[in-house]
Coordinates of C-alpha atoms in Angstrom, one line a residue:
D747 CA -0.3 0.0 0.0
G748 CA 2.9 2.3 -0.2
S749 CA 4.0 4.6 -2.9
L750 CA 7.3 4.9 -5.2
T751 CA 8.0 8.0 -7.2
I752 CA 10.8 7.9 -9.5
E753 CA 12.1 11.6 -10.1
S754 CA 13.2 12.8 -13.6
G755 CA 16.8 11.6 -14.2
A756 CA 16.5 8.8 -11.9
S757 CA 16.3 4.9 -12.9
L758 CA 14.4 2.1 -11.2
V759 CA 16.8 -0.7 -11.8
Q760 CA 14.8 -4.2 -11.8
V761 CA 17.0 -7.3 -11.8
N762 CA 14.5 -10.1 -12.3
A763 CA 12.7 -9.9 -15.8
V764 CA 9.1 -10.4 -15.9
T765 CA 6.8 -10.9 -19.0
N766 CA 5.1 -7.8 -20.7
E767 CA 2.9 -7.9 -23.8
A768 CA 1.9 -4.8 -25.8
N769 CA -0.9 -2.9 -23.8
H770 CA -1.4 -5.7 -21.4
Y771 CA 0.9 -6.4 -18.2
T772 CA 1.4 -10.1 -17.3
G773 CA 4.2 -10.1 -15.1
K774 CA 4.9 -10.2 -11.3
N775 CA 5.4 -6.4 -10.6
E776 CA 2.4 -5.3 -8.4
G777 CA 1.3 -1.6 -7.7
T778 CA 1.5 1.6 -9.2
V779 CA 4.7 3.8 -9.3
T780 CA 5.0 7.5 -10.6
V781 CA 8.0 8.1 -12.8
K782 CA 8.5 12.0 -13.7
R783 CA 10.3 13.1 -16.7
N784 CA 11.2 16.7 -17.5
T785 CA 11.5 18.2 -21.0
S786 CA 13.9 20.5 -22.0
P787 CA 12.6 24.1 -21.9
L788 CA 9.7 24.5 -24.2
F789 CA 7.8 27.5 -25.9
R790 CA 4.2 27.1 -26.6
Y791 CA 4.7 25.7 -30.2
D792 CA 7.6 23.2 -29.5
Y793 CA 7.0 19.6 -29.7
T794 CA 8.5 16.8 -27.7
Y795 CA 9.0 13.0 -27.9
W796 CA 7.7 10.5 -25.4
S797 CA 7.5 6.5 -24.7
T798 CA 5.9 5.1 -21.4
P799 CA 8.0 3.4 -18.9
V800 CA 4.8 2.1 -17.0
S801 CA 1.7 0.3 -18.4
P802 CA -1.0 1.3 -18.8
Q803 CA -0.3 5.0 -19.9
V804 CA -3.0 7.1 -21.5
L805 CA -1.0 9.4 -23.8
I806 CA -2.8 12.8 -23.2
D807 CA -2.3 12.2 -19.4
I808 CA 1.3 12.8 -19.4
S809 CA 0.4 16.5 -20.8
P810 CA -3.2 17.1 -20.4
D811 CA -2.8 20.7 -21.2
S812 CA -1.4 20.1 -24.6
P813 CA -3.5 20.4 -27.7
T814 CA -5.6 17.2 -28.4
N815 CA -5.5 17.5 -32.1
L816 CA -1.8 17.9 -32.2
V817 CA -0.7 14.1 -31.0
Y818 CA 1.5 12.1 -33.4
Q819 CA 3.1 8.8 -34.2
Y820 CA 5.4 8.3 -36.9
S821 CA 4.4 5.8 -39.6
A822 CA 7.5 4.1 -41.4
N823 CA 5.1 2.4 -43.8
Q824 CA 3.8 6.0 -44.8
D825 CA 7.0 7.6 -44.1
N826 CA 5.2 10.4 -42.4
W827 CA 3.6 11.7 -39.0
I828 CA -0.2 10.7 -38.5
A829 CA -2.5 12.3 -36.0
I830 CA -3.8 9.9 -33.4
N831 CA -6.2 9.9 -30.7
P832 CA -4.5 11.4 -27.3
N833 CA -6.8 8.9 -25.1
N834 CA -5.0 6.1 -26.7
V835 CA -3.1 3.8 -24.4
M836 CA 0.6 4.1 -25.1
R837 CA 2.4 0.8 -26.3
P838 CA 5.8 0.3 -24.5
G839 CA 8.7 0.9 -26.9
K840 CA 6.8 3.0 -29.3
G841 CA 7.4 6.7 -29.8
Y842 CA 4.9 9.7 -29.4
I843 CA 5.1 13.1 -30.0
L844 CA 3.1 15.9 -28.3
R845 CA 3.0 19.7 -28.5
A846 CA 3.8 21.9 -25.4
P847 CA 0.8 23.0 -23.1
L848 CA -1.3 25.7 -24.4
H849 CA -0.4 28.2 -21.6
Y850 CA 3.5 28.1 -22.3
N851 CA 5.1 31.2 -23.4
L852 CA 5.6 32.2 -27.1
N853 CA 9.1 32.7 -28.3
P854 CA 10.6 35.2 -27.5
G855 CA 9.9 34.9 -23.8
M856 CA 10.9 32.6 -21.1
P857 CA 10.5 28.5 -22.1
L858 CA 9.2 26.4 -19.4
V859 CA 10.1 22.7 -18.3
H860 CA 7.3 20.4 -18.5
T861 CA 7.2 17.3 -16.1
A862 CA 5.3 14.4 -17.3
E863 CA 4.1 12.0 -15.0
F864 CA 3.7 8.2 -16.0
E865 CA 1.6 6.3 -13.6
G866 CA 1.3 2.4 -13.7
V867 CA 3.2 -0.7 -13.3
P868 CA 6.9 -0.5 -14.3
N869 CA 7.5 -2.0 -17.8
N870 CA 10.3 -4.7 -17.4
G871 CA 11.4 -7.8 -19.2
T872 CA 11.6 -8.2 -23.2
I873 CA 9.3 -5.8 -25.0
K874 CA 9.1 -6.2 -28.7
M875 CA 8.5 -3.5 -31.1
P876 CA 8.6 -4.2 -34.9
V877 CA 10.9 -2.2 -36.9
I878 CA 9.6 -1.3 -40.5
G879 CA 11.6 -1.2 -43.6
G880 CA 15.3 -1.5 -44.3
E881 CA 18.1 0.9 -44.4
G882 CA 17.0 4.3 -44.9
K883 CA 13.6 3.8 -43.2
L884 CA 12.7 5.8 -40.2
N885 CA 11.0 4.4 -37.0
L886 CA 10.3 6.1 -33.8
L887 CA 10.9 4.1 -30.9
G888 CA 11.3 5.1 -27.2
N889 CA 12.8 3.6 -24.1
P890 CA 10.1 1.5 -22.6
Y891 CA 11.7 1.1 -19.1
P892 CA 12.0 3.3 -16.2
S893 CA 15.9 3.1 -16.5
A894 CA 18.3 4.3 -19.0
L895 CA 19.4 1.9 -21.9
N896 CA 22.9 1.1 -23.1
A897 CA 22.9 1.9 -26.8
T898 CA 25.6 -0.5 -27.6
S899 CA 23.9 -3.2 -25.9
F900 CA 20.5 -2.3 -27.7
I901 CA 22.0 -2.7 -31.2
T902 CA 23.9 -5.6 -30.4
A903 CA 20.6 -7.3 -29.2
N904 CA 18.4 -5.8 -32.1
L905 CA 20.3 -6.6 -35.5
N906 CA 17.3 -5.2 -37.3
V907 CA 18.1 -1.9 -36.3
G908 CA 21.0 -1.6 -38.7
G909 CA 23.3 -0.2 -36.4
T910 CA 22.4 3.4 -36.5
L911 CA 20.6 5.1 -33.7
Y912 CA 19.3 8.7 -33.9
F913 CA 18.7 10.5 -30.6
W914 CA 16.2 13.6 -30.5
T915 CA 17.6 16.5 -28.8
H916 CA 15.4 19.6 -28.2
N917 CA 17.1 22.4 -30.1
T918 CA 15.1 25.4 -28.9
Q919 CA 17.2 28.5 -28.3
S920 CA 16.6 29.5 -24.7

């Protein structure tokens, strides 16, 4: 009946792997944790990328003041962004993009940090996310765990990635 909050920049290291399925938790972890993640400073029209470290997590709940008509995922098949329902449950390992909250300052002005709060059972174990296409195809994947990943280990364990990872950084001038 306790609570556990993992602050932004912190990790929950889980030693024993348990089973996870897309949008359905079947392991032995129990209870709800809160995982907080801070963005870089944002202006109102900036976007940021997200992936969930817990299950289940409703997408818009991590940024309820963001415009609900500006929530996207990347379609490798269509090689384009597609708008999605902000009330969707996030799939662990999938990347999503949301715009900054509507009340944030315009540029020029003072950018603000948004703290997303993910609440649910911490993801653990092997999480599979299909990678579409071959060389030159882009896929938007995200870290599905409440801890950091080792990029070299990720590439070694996922030969279908092709050996190249691009990391998004927020480049807004502040």
